[in-house]
Amino acid sequence: MDSTAVEIDGSVMEGGGQILRVSAALSCITGTAIKITKIRAGRSTPGLRPQHLSGLQLVSDLCSGSLQGASIGSTDVSLTPGKIRSGSHVADPQTAGSVCLLLQVALPCAVFADAASQLCLKGGTNAEMAPQIDYTLKVFKPIVERFGINFDCDVKMRGYYPKGGGEVNVTVNPVKELRPVTLTERGNITKIHGRAFVAGVLPFKLAKDMSTAAVRTIRKEIKELYINIQALQEKEKACGNGNGIIIIAESSTGCLFAGSALGKKGVYADKVGIEAAEMLLRNIRHNGCVDEFLQDQLIIFMALAKGTSRIRTGAVTLHTQTAIHIAEQLTQVRANSPHGGG
């Protein structure tokens, strides 16, 4: 173990996988060796889960690094990065672990490779406790592209809990440097649209019920806009059974917000639709320019961009505070957040 490694406490603040993702990606990009201790110490199953492990292996592969202590349940991991290499990389946790979280850790690294990278990410495309793939495509992607990032995402197969079996192929084009982004003017909400889906053996009626309940909930607060939430039955390109909904609002200045929810056994479909709608409304009310799920995902790009980025948020989440804390430890960047948003 390199004595010059930066030691990261994996139990601080949010205390979960996000610390691993941000620190591993920044280690890879800055060439700084890291040692992460007390990984997920406060969780009911502490240490690395399959998804975290495959994310770390993916980053190590991307930066020709050496990884020590990387096994399921391990609470201490060291990464000594080498040179970032382009080409094809595969990550497969062999569970329903989120492909979107795998992309979160790999994308910033692949951006700084010397040529295009192909990432084959397997697992769950629409998983609990993580962005749905539709969020990544419709909200995350257009906003990170403002930093000058360019990537394509091809959903080959959707995969649901508990089986997984999803596959997303991502092509990332390299850039020399990232541009700073300013998102401070919200404008008016101009468009609301979404998709409510069922896959596998679940009846199409569930998709319609989710959509109807969501539209009804949004209507109570936003009366003047046409709301288009498509009900869809996923026949091909779907592995396993699942249902869920994502609703996206767009503003006149190009800000994007989302609310989403996944169905669970024993939960009425309209309750799922209402949950997503209420999440969307909550994220529109705060008058920021990003929703609560995008703010933490943008921190790493703000830290890496040349110059100062300014993004107006609602209340800063613990995930975001955690991402800022790790970014400050591994880069020369300092963040400040005036009046609760920044």
Short mmCIF file of C-alpha atoms in Angstrom, two decimals:
data_model
loop_
_atom_site.label_atom_id
_atom_site.label_comp_id
_atom_site.label_asym_id
_atom_site.label_seq_id
_atom_site.Cartn_x
_atom_site.Cartn_y
_atom_site.Cartn_z
CA MET A 1 0.00 0.00 0.00
CA ASP A 2 1.35 3.39 -1.04
CA SER A 3 2.04 5.52 2.03
CA THR A 4 1.08 8.65 0.06
CA ALA A 5 -2.48 7.38 -0.43
CA VAL A 6 -5.27 9.72 0.61
CA GLU A 7 -7.34 8.08 3.32
CA ILE A 8 -11.11 8.39 2.92
CA ASP A 9 -13.50 7.60 5.76
CA GLY A 10 -16.31 5.59 4.17
CA SER A 11 -18.65 6.04 7.13
CA VAL A 12 -18.96 9.84 7.14
CA MET A 13 -22.11 11.77 6.25
CA GLU A 14 -24.22 9.75 3.80
CA GLY A 15 -21.90 6.82 4.57
CA GLY A 16 -22.80 4.70 1.56
CA GLY A 17 -21.91 3.83 -2.00
CA GLN A 18 -21.65 7.42 -3.08
CA ILE A 19 -18.40 7.92 -1.16
CA LEU A 20 -16.99 4.95 -3.09
CA ARG A 21 -18.16 6.24 -6.47
CA VAL A 22 -16.92 9.81 -6.13
CA SER A 23 -13.59 8.90 -4.53
CA ALA A 24 -12.83 6.05 -6.97
CA ALA A 25 -13.63 8.22 -10.01
CA LEU A 26 -11.54 11.15 -8.71
CA SER A 27 -8.68 8.79 -7.80
CA CYS A 28 -8.71 7.51 -11.39
CA ILE A 29 -8.85 11.00 -12.93
CA THR A 30 -6.33 12.75 -10.66
CA GLY A 31 -3.95 9.78 -10.45
CA THR A 32 -4.14 9.87 -6.64
CA ALA A 33 -3.93 6.59 -4.73
CA ILE A 34 -6.72 6.23 -2.17
CA LYS A 35 -7.55 4.01 0.77
CA ILE A 36 -11.21 3.89 1.75
CA THR A 37 -11.90 2.57 5.26
CA LYS A 38 -15.09 1.80 7.22
CA ILE A 39 -17.05 1.24 3.99
CA ARG A 40 -20.81 1.40 4.61
CA ALA A 41 -20.06 0.88 8.32
CA GLY A 42 -23.49 2.01 9.49
CA ARG A 43 -25.52 -0.10 7.02
CA SER A 44 -27.42 -3.26 7.96
CA THR A 45 -25.07 -5.20 5.65
CA PRO A 46 -21.78 -3.29 6.02
CA GLY A 47 -18.96 -3.42 3.47
CA LEU A 48 -19.04 -3.84 -0.28
CA ARG A 49 -22.13 -5.24 -1.98
CA PRO A 50 -21.86 -6.82 -5.46
CA GLN A 51 -22.78 -3.56 -7.15
CA HIS A 52 -20.12 -1.51 -5.34
CA LEU A 53 -17.54 -4.20 -6.03
CA SER A 54 -18.27 -4.28 -9.77
CA GLY A 55 -18.17 -0.45 -9.87
CA LEU A 56 -14.73 -0.40 -8.23
CA GLN A 57 -13.48 -3.15 -10.55
CA LEU A 58 -14.78 -1.17 -13.53
CA VAL A 59 -12.89 1.97 -12.46
CA SER A 60 -9.74 -0.03 -11.74
CA ASP A 61 -10.03 -1.57 -15.21
CA LEU A 62 -10.57 1.89 -16.76
CA CYS A 63 -7.43 3.29 -15.15
CA SER A 64 -5.23 0.15 -15.35
CA GLY A 65 -5.18 0.38 -11.57
CA SER A 66 -4.44 -2.04 -8.80
CA LEU A 67 -7.22 -2.76 -6.35
CA GLN A 68 -6.65 -4.29 -2.93
CA GLY A 69 -9.23 -5.60 -0.49
CA ALA A 70 -11.96 -5.73 -3.12
CA SER A 71 -14.31 -8.53 -2.10
CA ILE A 72 -17.96 -8.77 -1.00
CA GLY A 73 -18.31 -7.53 2.58
CA SER A 74 -14.88 -5.89 2.64
CA THR A 75 -14.80 -2.60 4.61
CA ASP A 76 -11.32 -1.47 3.50
CA VAL A 77 -10.27 -0.97 -0.11
CA SER A 78 -7.19 0.57 -1.74
CA LEU A 79 -6.98 1.79 -5.32
CA THR A 80 -3.70 2.78 -6.94
CA PRO A 81 -4.58 4.18 -10.37
CA GLY A 82 -2.52 3.97 -13.55
CA LYS A 83 -3.24 5.60 -16.90
CA ILE A 84 -6.87 5.88 -18.05
CA ARG A 85 -7.37 3.64 -21.06
CA SER A 86 -10.05 3.71 -23.72
CA GLY A 87 -11.54 0.62 -25.36
CA SER A 88 -14.16 -1.83 -24.13
CA HIS A 89 -14.99 -2.38 -20.47
CA VAL A 90 -17.62 -4.64 -18.93
CA ALA A 91 -19.26 -4.47 -15.49
CA ASP A 92 -21.63 -7.17 -14.25
CA PRO A 93 -22.57 -7.44 -10.58
CA GLN A 94 -24.72 -10.52 -11.47
CA THR A 95 -27.53 -9.02 -9.41
CA ALA A 96 -30.20 -6.35 -9.98
CA GLY A 97 -27.61 -3.75 -8.87
CA SER A 98 -28.14 -0.50 -10.74
CA VAL A 99 -26.49 0.04 -14.14
CA CYS A 100 -27.04 3.77 -13.58
CA LEU A 101 -24.78 3.75 -10.52
CA LEU A 102 -22.16 1.87 -12.55
CA LEU A 103 -22.39 4.61 -15.16
CA GLN A 104 -22.08 7.28 -12.44
CA VAL A 105 -18.68 5.97 -11.40
CA ALA A 106 -17.37 5.14 -14.90
CA LEU A 107 -18.50 8.13 -16.98
CA PRO A 108 -16.23 10.80 -15.44
CA CYS A 109 -13.22 8.48 -15.90
CA ALA A 110 -14.00 7.52 -19.51
CA VAL A 111 -14.40 11.20 -20.43
CA PHE A 112 -10.67 11.69 -19.79
CA ALA A 113 -9.46 8.67 -21.80
CA ASP A 114 -7.36 9.18 -24.95
CA ALA A 115 -10.05 7.78 -27.28
CA ALA A 116 -13.66 6.58 -27.21
CA SER A 117 -14.67 3.99 -24.63
CA GLN A 118 -17.39 1.35 -24.85
CA LEU A 119 -18.95 0.40 -21.53
CA CYS A 120 -21.16 -2.68 -21.30
CA LEU A 121 -23.08 -2.32 -18.02
CA LYS A 122 -25.27 -5.15 -16.72
CA GLY A 123 -27.73 -5.43 -13.83
CA GLY A 124 -30.94 -3.56 -13.01
CA THR A 125 -32.06 -0.69 -15.26
CA ASN A 126 -34.97 0.30 -13.02
CA ALA A 127 -33.83 -0.41 -9.47
CA GLU A 128 -34.80 0.88 -6.02
CA MET A 129 -32.47 3.40 -4.33
CA ALA A 130 -30.95 4.48 -7.64
CA PRO A 131 -31.94 6.55 -10.68
CA GLN A 132 -34.01 4.69 -13.27
CA ILE A 133 -32.32 4.40 -16.69
CA ASP A 134 -35.02 6.74 -18.04
CA TYR A 135 -33.86 9.39 -15.56
CA THR A 136 -30.27 8.95 -16.69
CA LEU A 137 -31.27 9.37 -20.34
CA LYS A 138 -33.86 12.14 -20.03
CA VAL A 139 -32.55 14.28 -17.12
CA PHE A 140 -28.92 13.50 -16.29
CA LYS A 141 -27.65 13.19 -19.88
CA PRO A 142 -28.90 16.52 -21.32
CA ILE A 143 -27.59 18.44 -18.29
CA VAL A 144 -24.12 16.83 -18.10
CA GLU A 145 -23.74 17.40 -21.84
CA ARG A 146 -23.65 21.12 -21.00
CA PHE A 147 -20.21 20.47 -19.46
CA GLY A 148 -19.07 19.35 -22.93
CA ILE A 149 -19.47 15.64 -22.24
CA ASN A 150 -20.66 13.48 -25.10
CA PHE A 151 -21.99 9.94 -24.64
CA ASP A 152 -24.53 7.60 -26.23
CA CYS A 153 -26.60 5.11 -24.32
CA ASP A 154 -28.25 2.07 -25.91
CA VAL A 155 -30.65 0.11 -23.68
CA LYS A 156 -30.32 -3.48 -24.99
CA MET A 157 -32.39 -5.07 -22.24
CA ARG A 158 -34.27 -3.75 -19.23
CA GLY A 159 -33.78 -5.65 -15.99
CA TYR A 160 -35.82 -5.54 -12.78
CA TYR A 161 -35.42 -6.56 -9.16
CA PRO A 162 -34.65 -9.26 -8.01
CA LYS A 163 -33.23 -10.86 -11.16
CA GLY A 164 -31.54 -7.98 -12.94
CA GLY A 165 -30.52 -9.19 -16.40
CA GLY A 166 -30.55 -5.71 -17.91
CA GLU A 167 -27.86 -4.48 -20.26
CA VAL A 168 -26.94 -0.97 -21.35
CA ASN A 169 -24.18 -0.19 -23.84
CA VAL A 170 -22.60 3.22 -23.47
CA THR A 171 -20.14 4.91 -25.83
CA VAL A 172 -18.21 7.77 -24.25
CA ASN A 173 -16.25 10.23 -26.38
CA PRO A 174 -13.21 11.83 -24.73
CA VAL A 175 -12.76 15.55 -24.09
CA LYS A 176 -9.68 17.64 -23.28
CA GLU A 177 -11.41 19.65 -20.58
CA LEU A 178 -14.87 20.28 -19.20
CA ARG A 179 -16.65 23.61 -19.45
CA PRO A 180 -18.16 25.24 -16.36
CA VAL A 181 -21.96 25.38 -16.25
CA THR A 182 -24.26 28.07 -14.89
CA LEU A 183 -27.82 27.07 -14.07
CA THR A 184 -29.39 29.81 -11.99
CA GLU A 185 -32.54 30.88 -13.86
CA ARG A 186 -35.47 28.51 -13.56
CA GLY A 187 -38.03 30.14 -15.86
CA ASN A 188 -41.52 28.59 -16.07
CA ILE A 189 -42.49 24.94 -16.32
CA THR A 190 -43.52 24.47 -19.96
CA LYS A 191 -43.93 20.73 -20.43
CA ILE A 192 -44.69 17.63 -18.36
CA HIS A 193 -44.37 14.15 -19.83
CA GLY A 194 -43.45 10.65 -18.77
CA ARG A 195 -43.84 6.91 -19.07
CA ALA A 196 -45.65 4.41 -16.89
CA PHE A 197 -44.61 0.86 -17.71
CA VAL A 198 -45.34 -2.75 -16.93
CA ALA A 199 -43.07 -5.64 -17.93
CA GLY A 200 -43.31 -9.40 -17.79
CA VAL A 201 -46.54 -10.97 -16.55
CA LEU A 202 -47.98 -7.80 -15.02
CA PRO A 203 -51.26 -6.53 -16.55
CA PHE A 204 -51.30 -3.40 -18.72
CA LYS A 205 -54.03 -1.93 -16.48
CA LEU A 206 -51.33 -1.21 -13.85
CA ALA A 207 -49.55 1.16 -16.25
CA LYS A 208 -52.79 2.99 -16.99
CA ASP A 209 -53.64 3.23 -13.27
CA MET A 210 -50.21 4.68 -12.42
CA SER A 211 -50.46 7.21 -15.23
CA THR A 212 -54.03 8.30 -14.36
CA ALA A 213 -53.27 8.72 -10.66
CA ALA A 214 -50.11 10.71 -11.41
CA VAL A 215 -51.88 13.07 -13.83
CA ARG A 216 -54.71 13.58 -11.32
CA THR A 217 -52.23 14.48 -8.55
CA ILE A 218 -50.24 16.94 -10.70
CA ARG A 219 -53.48 18.55 -11.96
CA LYS A 220 -54.36 19.66 -8.43
CA GLU A 221 -51.34 21.95 -8.46
CA ILE A 222 -50.55 22.61 -12.15
CA LYS A 223 -53.77 23.21 -14.01
CA GLU A 224 -52.78 24.87 -17.26
CA LEU A 225 -50.32 22.38 -18.82
CA TYR A 226 -51.05 19.36 -20.98
CA ILE A 227 -49.61 16.33 -19.17
CA ASN A 228 -48.68 13.35 -21.29
CA ILE A 229 -47.72 10.19 -19.38
CA GLN A 230 -47.70 7.24 -21.76
CA ALA A 231 -48.80 3.86 -20.47
CA LEU A 232 -46.56 1.15 -21.93
CA GLN A 233 -46.40 -2.63 -21.92
CA GLU A 234 -42.77 -3.69 -22.30
CA LYS A 235 -42.81 -6.92 -24.25
CA GLU A 236 -39.41 -7.25 -25.87
CA LYS A 237 -36.14 -6.07 -24.37
CA ALA A 238 -37.33 -6.67 -20.80
CA CYS A 239 -36.06 -9.31 -18.39
CA GLY A 240 -38.28 -10.21 -15.44
CA ASN A 241 -41.41 -8.56 -14.06
CA GLY A 242 -41.62 -4.95 -13.02
CA ASN A 243 -43.70 -1.81 -13.07
CA GLY A 244 -42.83 1.82 -12.52
CA ILE A 245 -43.28 5.39 -13.61
CA ILE A 246 -41.12 8.41 -14.33
CA ILE A 247 -42.48 11.91 -14.91
CA ILE A 248 -40.33 14.74 -16.22
CA ALA A 249 -40.97 18.48 -16.16
CA GLU A 250 -39.10 20.88 -18.47
CA SER A 251 -38.71 24.61 -17.91
CA SER A 252 -38.47 27.49 -20.39
CA THR A 253 -34.72 27.78 -19.64
CA GLY A 254 -34.02 24.07 -20.20
CA CYS A 255 -34.07 22.93 -16.56
CA LEU A 256 -35.26 19.38 -16.01
CA PHE A 257 -36.94 17.80 -12.98
CA ALA A 258 -38.28 14.32 -12.34
CA GLY A 259 -40.38 12.25 -10.01
CA SER A 260 -40.33 8.47 -10.19
CA ALA A 261 -41.43 5.36 -8.34
CA LEU A 262 -41.32 1.60 -8.77
CA GLY A 263 -44.10 -0.85 -8.05
CA LYS A 264 -43.74 -3.36 -5.23
CA LYS A 265 -45.71 -6.45 -4.31
CA GLY A 266 -48.87 -5.46 -2.49
CA VAL A 267 -48.72 -1.75 -3.36
CA TYR A 268 -51.63 -0.40 -5.41
CA ALA A 269 -50.63 1.02 -8.79
CA ASP A 270 -52.29 4.38 -8.17
CA LYS A 271 -50.21 4.78 -4.99
CA VAL A 272 -47.06 4.36 -7.14
CA GLY A 273 -48.32 7.03 -9.56
CA ILE A 274 -49.13 9.43 -6.70
CA GLU A 275 -45.69 8.91 -5.10
CA ALA A 276 -43.93 9.86 -8.36
CA ALA A 277 -46.20 12.87 -8.92
CA GLU A 278 -45.65 14.18 -5.38
CA MET A 279 -41.89 13.79 -5.78
CA LEU A 280 -42.02 15.81 -9.01
CA LEU A 281 -44.15 18.55 -7.43
CA ARG A 282 -41.81 18.75 -4.43
CA ASN A 283 -38.90 19.28 -6.80
CA ILE A 284 -40.72 21.98 -8.76
CA ARG A 285 -41.80 23.91 -5.64
CA HIS A 286 -38.29 24.69 -4.37
CA ASN A 287 -37.60 26.96 -7.36
CA GLY A 288 -34.11 25.56 -7.95
CA CYS A 289 -32.78 24.57 -11.37
CA VAL A 290 -32.08 20.89 -10.62
CA ASP A 291 -33.98 18.26 -8.69
CA GLU A 292 -32.78 16.58 -5.50
CA PHE A 293 -31.38 13.58 -7.43
CA LEU A 294 -29.32 15.50 -9.96
CA GLN A 295 -27.55 17.87 -7.57
CA ASP A 296 -25.18 15.28 -6.08
CA GLN A 297 -24.47 13.71 -9.49
CA LEU A 298 -23.26 17.05 -10.88
CA ILE A 299 -20.72 17.78 -8.11
CA ILE A 300 -17.92 15.72 -9.67
CA PHE A 301 -18.34 17.47 -13.04
CA MET A 302 -18.44 20.89 -11.37
CA ALA A 303 -15.22 19.98 -9.53
CA LEU A 304 -13.51 18.85 -12.75
CA ALA A 305 -14.68 21.68 -15.03
CA LYS A 306 -12.22 24.47 -15.77
CA GLY A 307 -13.64 27.56 -14.08
CA THR A 308 -16.51 28.11 -11.67
CA SER A 309 -19.88 26.43 -12.11
CA ARG A 310 -22.97 27.85 -10.45
CA ILE A 311 -26.08 25.77 -9.98
CA ARG A 312 -29.15 26.83 -8.05
CA THR A 313 -30.64 23.97 -6.05
CA GLY A 314 -33.38 23.42 -3.56
CA ALA A 315 -32.26 22.28 -0.11
CA VAL A 316 -28.80 20.71 -0.41
CA THR A 317 -29.12 16.97 0.24
CA LEU A 318 -26.83 14.89 2.42
CA HIS A 319 -25.70 13.04 -0.74
CA THR A 320 -24.61 16.37 -2.23
CA GLN A 321 -22.81 17.45 0.93
CA THR A 322 -21.02 14.09 0.89
CA ALA A 323 -19.99 14.47 -2.78
CA ILE A 324 -18.64 17.97 -2.03
CA HIS A 325 -16.71 16.68 0.99
CA ILE A 326 -15.01 13.95 -1.09
CA ALA A 327 -14.35 16.29 -4.04
CA GLU A 328 -12.65 18.77 -1.70
CA GLN A 329 -10.44 16.00 -0.32
CA LEU A 330 -9.28 14.82 -3.75
CA THR A 331 -9.18 18.01 -5.84
CA GLN A 332 -8.15 21.62 -5.27
CA VAL A 333 -11.76 22.66 -5.54
CA ARG A 334 -13.68 24.54 -2.86
CA ALA A 335 -17.44 24.75 -2.81
CA ASN A 336 -19.61 27.37 -1.21
CA SER A 337 -23.35 27.36 -0.99
CA PRO A 338 -25.03 30.71 -0.36
CA HIS A 339 -28.53 30.78 1.15
CA GLY A 340 -29.26 27.07 1.05
CA GLY A 341 -28.67 26.66 -2.67
CA GLY A 342 -25.43 26.90 -4.58
#
